[in-house]
PDB file of C-alpha atoms and ligand atoms in Angstrom:
ATOM      1  CA  MET R 815      -0.124   0.065  -0.095  1.00  0.00           C
ATOM      2  CA  ALA R 816       1.258   3.217  -0.608  1.00  0.00           C
ATOM      3  CA  GLU R 817       2.412   5.281   1.903  1.00  0.00           C
ATOM      4  CA  SER R 818       0.366   7.351   3.476  1.00  0.00           C
ATOM      5  CA  LEU R 819       0.598  11.146   2.977  1.00  0.00           C
ATOM      6  CA  GLN R 820       0.775  12.050   6.453  1.00  0.00           C
ATOM      7  CA  SER R 821       3.779   9.589   6.846  1.00  0.00           C
ATOM      8  CA  GLN R 822       5.615  11.043   4.302  1.00  0.00           C
ATOM      9  CA  LEU R 823       4.858  14.256   5.938  1.00  0.00           C
ATOM     10  CA  ARG R 824       6.121  13.553   8.393  1.00  0.00           C
ATOM     11  CA  LYS R 825       9.565  12.128   7.527  1.00  0.00           C
ATOM     12  CA  HIS R 826      10.462  15.564   4.749  1.00  0.00           C
ATOM     13  CA  LEU R 827      10.040  17.721   7.837  1.00  0.00           C
ATOM     14  CA  VAL R 828      12.840  15.370   9.694  1.00  0.00           C
ATOM     15  CA  ALA R 829      14.690  15.670   7.243  1.00  0.00           C
ATOM     16  CA  LEU R 830      13.918  19.664   7.017  1.00  0.00           C
ATOM     17  CA  SER R 831      14.530  20.073  10.697  1.00  0.00           C
ATOM     18  CA  ALA R 832      18.511  17.369  10.066  1.00  0.00           C
ATOM     19  CA  ALA R 833      19.175  20.339   7.724  1.00  0.00           C
ATOM     20  CA  GLY R 834      18.983  23.372  10.164  1.00  0.00           C
ATOM     21  CA  VAL R 835      15.632  24.638   9.040  1.00  0.00           C
ATOM     22  CA  GLU R 836      13.802  26.384  12.248  1.00  0.00           C
ATOM     23  CA  PHE R 837       9.884  26.855  10.126  1.00  0.00           C
ATOM     24  CA  VAL R 838       7.718  26.205   8.023  1.00  0.00           C
ATOM     25  CA  PRO R 839       4.986  28.973   7.254  1.00  0.00           C
ATOM     26  CA  ILE R 840       1.838  27.703   6.714  1.00  0.00           C
ATOM     27  CA  ALA R 841       0.866  31.210   4.747  1.00  0.00           C
ATOM     28  CA  PRO R 842       0.267  31.560   0.657  1.00  0.00           C
ATOM     29  CA  PRO R 843       4.014  33.133  -0.170  1.00  0.00           C
ATOM     30  CA  ALA R 844       3.579  37.061  -0.509  1.00  0.00           C
ATOM     31  CA  PRO R 845       3.525  39.193  -3.006  1.00  0.00           C
ATOM     32  CA  VAL R 846       7.392  40.166  -3.858  1.00  0.00           C
ATOM     33  CA  ARG R 847       7.150  43.869  -3.099  1.00  0.00           C
ATOM     34  CA  LEU R 848       9.904  46.149  -5.201  1.00  0.00           C
ATOM     35  CA  PHE R 849       9.745  49.395  -2.564  1.00  0.00           C
ATOM     36  CA  GLN R 850      10.922  50.980  -6.222  1.00  0.00           C
ATOM     37  CA  SER R 851       9.904  54.440  -6.673  1.00  0.00           C
ATOM     38  CA  SER R 852       6.811  55.313  -8.004  1.00  0.00           C
ATOM     39  CA  PRO R 853       7.441  57.690 -11.165  1.00  0.00           C
ATOM     40  CA  ASN R 854       5.014  60.789 -11.743  1.00  0.00           C
ATOM     41  CA  GLU R 855       1.586  59.225 -13.409  1.00  0.00           C
ATOM     42  CA  SER R 856       1.482  62.869 -15.441  1.00  0.00           C
ATOM     43  CA  ALA R 857       5.078  62.292 -17.122  1.00  0.00           C
ATOM     44  CA  PRO R 858       5.683  59.596 -19.169  1.00  0.00           C
ATOM     45  CA  ASP R 859       7.633  57.277 -17.537  1.00  0.00           C
ATOM     46  CA  PRO R 860      11.464  56.833 -19.705  1.00  0.00           C
ATOM     47  CA  ASP R 861      12.118  53.582 -17.889  1.00  0.00           C
ATOM     48  CA  ALA R 862       8.270  51.965 -18.161  1.00  0.00           C
ATOM     49  CA  ASP R 863       9.691  48.935 -19.973  1.00  0.00           C
ATOM     50  CA  ARG R 864      12.644  48.686 -17.290  1.00  0.00           C
ATOM     51  CA  ARG R 865       9.927  48.562 -15.317  1.00  0.00           C
ATOM     52  CA  ARG R 866       7.866  46.522 -16.177  1.00  0.00           C
ATOM     53  CA  GLN R 867      10.751  44.172 -16.671  1.00  0.00           C
ATOM     54  CA  LEU R 868      11.812  44.464 -13.165  1.00  0.00           C
ATOM     55  CA  GLN R 869       8.535  43.333 -12.018  1.00  0.00           C
ATOM     56  CA  THR R 870       8.676  40.373 -14.119  1.00  0.00           C
ATOM     57  CA  VAL R 871      11.519  39.153 -12.943  1.00  0.00           C
ATOM     58  CA  ALA R 872      10.587  39.801  -9.402  1.00  0.00           C
ATOM     59  CA  SER R 873       7.032  37.874  -9.863  1.00  0.00           C
ATOM     60  CA  GLU R 874       9.702  34.663 -11.286  1.00  0.00           C
ATOM     61  CA  ALA R 875      11.539  34.949  -8.335  1.00  0.00           C
ATOM     62  CA  ALA R 876       8.750  35.151  -5.255  1.00  0.00           C
ATOM     63  CA  LYS R 877       8.088  31.271  -6.988  1.00  0.00           C
ATOM     64  CA  CYS R 878      11.038  30.162  -7.027  1.00  0.00           C
ATOM     65  CA  ASP R 879      12.029  26.937  -5.291  1.00  0.00           C
ATOM     66  CA  ARG R 880      14.969  26.137  -6.783  1.00  0.00           C
ATOM     67  CA  CYS R 881      16.863  26.602  -3.016  1.00  0.00           C
ATOM     68  CA  ALA R 882      14.858  23.587  -1.371  1.00  0.00           C
ATOM     69  CA  GLY R 883      15.792  24.509   2.215  1.00  0.00           C
ATOM     70  CA  LEU R 884      15.311  28.560   1.452  1.00  0.00           C
ATOM     71  CA  PHE R 885      12.197  28.252   0.012  1.00  0.00           C
ATOM     72  CA  ALA R 886      10.656  25.655   2.634  1.00  0.00           C
ATOM     73  CA  THR R 887      11.690  28.194   5.365  1.00  0.00           C
ATOM     74  CA  ARG R 888      10.995  31.868   4.345  1.00  0.00           C
ATOM     75  CA  THR R 889       7.985  34.003   5.115  1.00  0.00           C
ATOM     76  CA  GLN R 890       9.090  35.641   1.559  1.00  0.00           C
ATOM     77  CA  VAL R 891      10.923  36.053  -1.554  1.00  0.00           C
ATOM     78  CA  VAL R 892      13.206  39.657  -0.210  1.00  0.00           C
ATOM     79  CA  PHE R 893      13.627  41.045  -3.791  1.00  0.00           C
ATOM     80  CA  GLY R 894      15.088  44.134  -3.075  1.00  0.00           C
ATOM     81  CA  GLY R 895      13.958  47.715  -5.314  1.00  0.00           C
ATOM     82  CA  GLY R 896      14.926  50.967  -5.788  1.00  0.00           C
ATOM     83  CA  PRO R 897      15.144  53.764  -8.257  1.00  0.00           C
ATOM     84  CA  MET R 898      15.949  52.539 -11.791  1.00  0.00           C
ATOM     85  CA  SER R 899      19.389  54.277 -13.327  1.00  0.00           C
ATOM     86  CA  PRO R 900      21.090  55.230  -9.208  1.00  0.00           C
ATOM     87  CA  ASP R 901      23.875  56.565  -8.821  1.00  0.00           C
ATOM     88  CA  ILE R 902      24.919  52.867  -6.428  1.00  0.00           C
ATOM     89  CA  LEU R 903      22.928  49.664  -6.071  1.00  0.00           C
ATOM     90  CA  PHE R 904      24.158  48.302  -2.636  1.00  0.00           C
ATOM     91  CA  LEU R 905      24.288  44.501  -2.978  1.00  0.00           C
ATOM     92  CA  GLY R 906      24.125  42.487   1.037  1.00  0.00           C
ATOM     93  CA  ASP R 907      24.407  38.859   1.042  1.00  0.00           C
ATOM     94  CA  ALA R 908      20.984  37.657   1.857  1.00  0.00           C
ATOM     95  CA  PRO R 909      17.985  38.937   3.328  1.00  0.00           C
ATOM     96  CA  GLY R 910      17.907  38.844   7.674  1.00  0.00           C
ATOM     97  CA  ALA R 911      15.208  37.717   9.787  1.00  0.00           C
ATOM     98  CA  ASP R 912      13.835  41.481   9.921  1.00  0.00           C
ATOM     99  CA  ASP R 913      13.881  41.873   6.312  1.00  0.00           C
ATOM    100  CA  ASP R 914      12.325  38.319   5.784  1.00  0.00           C
ATOM    101  CA  ARG R 915       9.704  39.491   7.850  1.00  0.00           C
ATOM    102  CA  ASP R 916       8.873  42.602   6.227  1.00  0.00           C
ATOM    103  CA  GLY R 917       9.823  42.213   2.863  1.00  0.00           C
ATOM    104  CA  HIS R 918      12.874  44.617   2.624  1.00  0.00           C
ATOM    105  CA  PRO R 919      15.794  44.281   2.540  1.00  0.00           C
ATOM    106  CA  PHE R 920      18.567  45.760   5.065  1.00  0.00           C
ATOM    107  CA  ARG R 921      16.161  46.523   8.420  1.00  0.00           C
ATOM    108  CA  GLY R 922      17.069  45.785  11.997  1.00  0.00           C
ATOM    109  CA  GLU R 923      20.382  47.593  13.199  1.00  0.00           C
ATOM    110  CA  ALA R 924      22.494  46.106  10.353  1.00  0.00           C
ATOM    111  CA  GLY R 925      20.049  48.708   8.194  1.00  0.00           C
ATOM    112  CA  ALA R 926      19.740  51.166  10.642  1.00  0.00           C
ATOM    113  CA  LEU R 927      23.541  51.400  10.318  1.00  0.00           C
ATOM    114  CA  LEU R 928      23.564  51.898   6.994  1.00  0.00           C
ATOM    115  CA  ASP R 929      20.528  54.315   6.724  1.00  0.00           C
ATOM    116  CA  LYS R 930      23.162  56.575   9.213  1.00  0.00           C
ATOM    117  CA  ILE R 931      26.388  55.839   6.444  1.00  0.00           C
ATOM    118  CA  LEU R 932      23.896  57.046   3.085  1.00  0.00           C
ATOM    119  CA  GLY R 933      23.208  59.811   5.488  1.00  0.00           C
ATOM    120  CA  ALA R 934      26.896  61.275   5.869  1.00  0.00           C
ATOM    121  CA  MET R 935      27.415  60.234   2.290  1.00  0.00           C
ATOM    122  CA  GLY R 936      24.813  62.796   1.282  1.00  0.00           C
ATOM    123  CA  LEU R 937      22.247  60.067   0.499  1.00  0.00           C
ATOM    124  CA  SER R 938      19.268  58.452   1.474  1.00  0.00           C
ATOM    125  CA  ARG R 939      17.613  55.064   0.923  1.00  0.00           C
ATOM    126  CA  ALA R 940      15.187  56.066  -1.633  1.00  0.00           C
ATOM    127  CA  GLU R 941      17.995  57.345  -3.497  1.00  0.00           C
ATOM    128  CA  VAL R 942      19.823  54.629  -3.862  1.00  0.00           C
ATOM    129  CA  TYR R 943      19.020  50.858  -5.198  1.00  0.00           C
ATOM    130  CA  LEU R 944      19.588  47.935  -2.246  1.00  0.00           C
ATOM    131  CA  THR R 945      19.188  44.281  -2.996  1.00  0.00           C
ATOM    132  CA  THR R 946      21.176  41.053  -1.591  1.00  0.00           C
ATOM    133  CA  ALA R 947      22.578  38.192  -3.647  1.00  0.00           C
ATOM    134  CA  ILE R 948      20.491  35.530  -3.051  1.00  0.00           C
ATOM    135  CA  LYS R 949      16.361  36.369  -2.738  1.00  0.00           C
ATOM    136  CA  CYS R 950      15.358  34.367  -0.012  1.00  0.00           C
ATOM    137  CA  ARG R 951      16.564  34.040   4.264  1.00  0.00           C
ATOM    138  CA  PRO R 952      19.231  31.355   5.125  1.00  0.00           C
ATOM    139  CA  PRO R 953      18.268  29.224   8.395  1.00  0.00           C
ATOM    140  CA  ARG R 954      19.318  30.847  11.733  1.00  0.00           C
ATOM    141  CA  ASN R 955      21.202  33.825   9.605  1.00  0.00           C
ATOM    142  CA  ARG R 956      23.994  31.675   8.032  1.00  0.00           C
ATOM    143  CA  PRO R 957      25.485  32.565   5.254  1.00  0.00           C
ATOM    144  CA  PRO R 958      24.619  31.562   1.804  1.00  0.00           C
ATOM    145  CA  THR R 959      26.568  28.901   0.478  1.00  0.00           C
ATOM    146  CA  ALA R 960      28.166  28.508  -3.042  1.00  0.00           C
ATOM    147  CA  ASP R 961      24.709  27.025  -4.652  1.00  0.00           C
ATOM    148  CA  GLU R 962      22.249  28.964  -3.589  1.00  0.00           C
ATOM    149  CA  CYS R 963      24.611  31.904  -4.732  1.00  0.00           C
ATOM    150  CA  GLY R 964      25.365  29.861  -7.707  1.00  0.00           C
ATOM    151  CA  ASN R 965      21.034  28.885  -7.943  1.00  0.00           C
ATOM    152  CA  CYS R 966      20.073  32.751  -7.677  1.00  0.00           C
ATOM    153  CA  ARG R 967      22.810  34.359 -10.279  1.00  0.00           C
ATOM    154  CA  GLY R 968      20.430  34.261 -12.983  1.00  0.00           C
ATOM    155  CA  TYR R 969      17.516  36.970 -10.652  1.00  0.00           C
ATOM    156  CA  LEU R 970      20.686  38.856  -9.941  1.00  0.00           C
ATOM    157  CA  ASP R 971      21.769  39.293 -12.908  1.00  0.00           C
ATOM    158  CA  ARG R 972      19.318  40.573 -14.421  1.00  0.00           C
ATOM    159  CA  GLN R 973      17.900  42.849 -12.135  1.00  0.00           C
ATOM    160  CA  LEU R 974      21.724  44.697 -12.402  1.00  0.00           C
ATOM    161  CA  GLU R 975      21.235  44.913 -16.314  1.00  0.00           C
ATOM    162  CA  LEU R 976      17.529  45.921 -15.841  1.00  0.00           C
ATOM    163  CA  VAL R 977      18.303  48.849 -12.859  1.00  0.00           C
ATOM    164  CA  ARG R 978      21.597  50.154 -14.620  1.00  0.00           C
ATOM    165  CA  PRO R 979      23.615  51.401 -11.426  1.00  0.00           C
ATOM    166  CA  ARG R 980      26.141  53.647 -12.031  1.00  0.00           C
ATOM    167  CA  ALA R 981      28.522  52.251  -9.270  1.00  0.00           C
ATOM    168  CA  ILE R 982      27.565  48.694  -6.747  1.00  0.00           C
ATOM    169  CA  CYS R 983      28.881  48.503  -3.259  1.00  0.00           C
ATOM    170  CA  CYS R 984      29.610  44.651  -2.198  1.00  0.00           C
ATOM    171  CA  LEU R 985      28.572  44.814   1.767  1.00  0.00           C
ATOM    172  CA  GLY R 986      30.669  41.964   2.491  1.00  0.00           C
ATOM    173  CA  GLU R 987      32.705  39.554   2.037  1.00  0.00           C
ATOM    174  CA  THR R 988      30.087  36.972   0.631  1.00  0.00           C
ATOM    175  CA  ALA R 989      27.926  39.558  -1.389  1.00  0.00           C
ATOM    176  CA  ALA R 990      31.660  40.395  -2.969  1.00  0.00           C
ATOM    177  CA  ARG R 991      32.097  36.811  -3.711  1.00  0.00           C
ATOM    178  CA  ALA R 992      28.893  35.898  -4.874  1.00  0.00           C
ATOM    179  CA  LEU R 993      28.905  39.183  -7.953  1.00  0.00           C
ATOM    180  CA  LEU R 994      32.531  38.811  -8.463  1.00  0.00           C
ATOM    181  CA  GLY R 995      33.275  35.215  -8.671  1.00  0.00           C
ATOM    182  CA  MET R 996      35.971  36.036  -6.603  1.00  0.00           C
ATOM    183  CA  SER R 997      37.787  33.917  -3.711  1.00  0.00           C
ATOM    184  CA  GLY R 998      39.691  36.673  -1.892  1.00  0.00           C
ATOM    185  CA  ASN R 999      38.796  37.465   1.914  1.00  0.00           C
ATOM    186  CA  ILE R1000      36.960  41.432   2.296  1.00  0.00           C
ATOM    187  CA  ARG R1001      40.151  43.470   3.708  1.00  0.00           C
ATOM    188  CA  THR R1002      41.974  41.615   0.055  1.00  0.00           C
ATOM    189  CA  LEU R1003      38.569  42.845  -2.234  1.00  0.00           C
ATOM    190  CA  ARG R1004      37.975  46.795  -0.482  1.00  0.00           C
ATOM    191  CA  GLY R1005      40.699  48.807  -1.470  1.00  0.00           C
ATOM    192  CA  GLN R1006      40.765  48.522  -5.187  1.00  0.00           C
ATOM    193  CA  THR R1007      37.636  49.303  -7.824  1.00  0.00           C
ATOM    194  CA  HIS R1008      36.652  46.401  -9.355  1.00  0.00           C
ATOM    195  CA  ASP R1009      34.440  45.553 -12.256  1.00  0.00           C
ATOM    196  CA  HIS R1010      31.140  43.886 -13.396  1.00  0.00           C
ATOM    197  CA  ALA R1011      29.865  44.247 -16.519  1.00  0.00           C
ATOM    198  CA  GLY R1012      31.236  47.455 -17.181  1.00  0.00           C
ATOM    199  CA  THR R1013      29.999  48.726 -13.760  1.00  0.00           C
ATOM    200  CA  PRO R1014      32.554  49.894 -11.126  1.00  0.00           C
ATOM    201  CA  VAL R1015      32.623  48.088  -8.028  1.00  0.00           C
ATOM    202  CA  VAL R1016      33.661  49.174  -4.855  1.00  0.00           C
ATOM    203  CA  CYS R1017      33.839  46.526  -1.756  1.00  0.00           C
ATOM    204  CA  THR R1018      33.210  47.033   1.917  1.00  0.00           C
ATOM    205  CA  TYR R1019      32.274  45.872   5.082  1.00  0.00           C
ATOM    206  CA  HIS R1020      29.084  44.310   5.602  1.00  0.00           C
ATOM    207  CA  PRO R1021      27.290  46.550   8.269  1.00  0.00           C
ATOM    208  CA  GLN R1022      26.158  43.775  10.601  1.00  0.00           C
ATOM    209  CA  GLU R1023      30.107  43.440  10.717  1.00  0.00           C
ATOM    210  CA  VAL R1024      30.655  47.180  11.710  1.00  0.00           C
ATOM    211  CA  VAL R1025      28.117  46.647  14.522  1.00  0.00           C
ATOM    212  CA  GLN R1026      30.065  43.801  16.285  1.00  0.00           C
ATOM    213  CA  ASN R1027      33.222  46.089  15.883  1.00  0.00           C
ATOM    214  CA  ALA R1028      33.161  49.520  15.952  1.00  0.00           C
ATOM    215  CA  ALA R1029      37.105  49.414  14.753  1.00  0.00           C
ATOM    216  CA  LEU R1030      35.334  48.676  11.121  1.00  0.00           C
ATOM    217  CA  LYS R1031      33.538  52.138  10.948  1.00  0.00           C
ATOM    218  CA  ARG R1032      36.684  54.152   9.486  1.00  0.00           C
ATOM    219  CA  PRO R1033      37.884  51.273   7.051  1.00  0.00           C
ATOM    220  CA  VAL R1034      34.036  51.617   5.746  1.00  0.00           C
ATOM    221  CA  TRP R1035      33.649  55.277   5.480  1.00  0.00           C
ATOM    222  CA  GLU R1036      37.352  55.704   3.816  1.00  0.00           C
ATOM    223  CA  ASP R1037      35.512  53.173   1.081  1.00  0.00           C
ATOM    224  CA  MET R1038      32.766  54.989   0.729  1.00  0.00           C
ATOM    225  CA  LEU R1039      34.778  57.853   0.205  1.00  0.00           C
ATOM    226  CA  ARG R1040      36.275  56.492  -2.836  1.00  0.00           C
ATOM    227  CA  LEU R1041      32.714  55.197  -4.224  1.00  0.00           C
ATOM    228  CA  LEU R1042      31.550  59.276  -3.773  1.00  0.00           C
ATOM    229  CA  LYS R1043      34.433  60.832  -6.063  1.00  0.00           C
ATOM    230  CA  LEU R1044      34.586  57.655  -8.396  1.00  0.00           C
ATOM    231  CA  LEU R1045      30.624  58.975  -9.116  1.00  0.00           C
ATOM    232  CA  GLY R1046      31.405  62.602  -8.861  1.00  0.00           C
ATOM    233  CA  ARG R1047      30.020  63.517  -5.362  1.00  0.00           C
ATOM    234  CA  THR R1048      31.505  64.634  -2.215  1.00  0.00           C
ATOM    235  CA  PRO R1049      30.104  64.221   1.693  1.00  0.00           C
ATOM    236  CA  PRO R1050      28.357  67.264   3.095  1.00  0.00           C
ATOM    237  CA  PRO R1051      29.787  68.939   5.310  1.00  0.00           C
ATOM    238  CA  LYS R1052      29.328  67.697   9.067  1.00  0.00           C
ATOM    239  CA  SER R1053      26.870  69.464  10.750  1.00  0.00           C
TER     240      SER R1053
HETATM  241  S1  SF4 P 575      17.671  32.225  -3.470  1.00  0.00           S
HETATM  242 FE1  SF4 P 575      17.202  32.509  -4.871  1.00  0.00          FE
HETATM  243  S2  SF4 P 575      17.411  30.156  -6.884  1.00  0.00           S
HETATM  244 FE2  SF4 P 575      17.095  30.249  -4.007  1.00  0.00          FE
HETATM  245  S3  SF4 P 575      14.843  29.575  -3.914  1.00  0.00           S
HETATM  246 FE3  SF4 P 575      15.476  31.950  -3.235  1.00  0.00          FE
HETATM  247  S4  SF4 P 575      14.522  33.509  -5.242  1.00  0.00           S
HETATM  248 FE4  SF4 P 575      15.073  30.787  -5.781  1.00  0.00          FE
END
């Protein structure tokens, strides 16, 4: 006699638990939220076609189950968002617990610090694009695996092609390695300008690392100054 659905389900849950999965959401996936700036409805939107294509990519990601462990535990896919053609796109490694709950990247303590850094640069969250190398939260906020980064790479590549930032800033070693396909650590990756498909890339520490080690504030600020210089911008005077 065929194994009962109840028995199959029990075995599946035991396997997920052994793999480190902490809970299985019972609600259907929430619709993906891009939180990108809305164009003025009365004016023609030159980016309308790119926005539509980006929404299509986000909708595909919202249903994605390529990473079985992440699909089973995520609350929602956190695609990221911001304006089209921004000066800077910030790339983290993966959504954290707060991001998974809210649907936006860089929430919580690390996000609050990123907001402060942006303010010191003369920017606001609404002026930059924020996203992550993988779009689903790994259980217990562990770093994404190389396989997960590979699975999600197609979404990231299409996102970058459509958003067209003037510069990319990788936050943390995992994001930098995922984007650049390089094996160095963040100490060797920062301090130079890399290239991704013709777009300059600057790497620095992840804000979460700075939250845990205040000594990293200075090198992060040096990296942000270099990023601003690349863009021909200067930070506002300190108030
Ligand atoms: S991390 Fe990316 S590839 Fe993996 S399940 Fe989520 S959307 Fe799909």
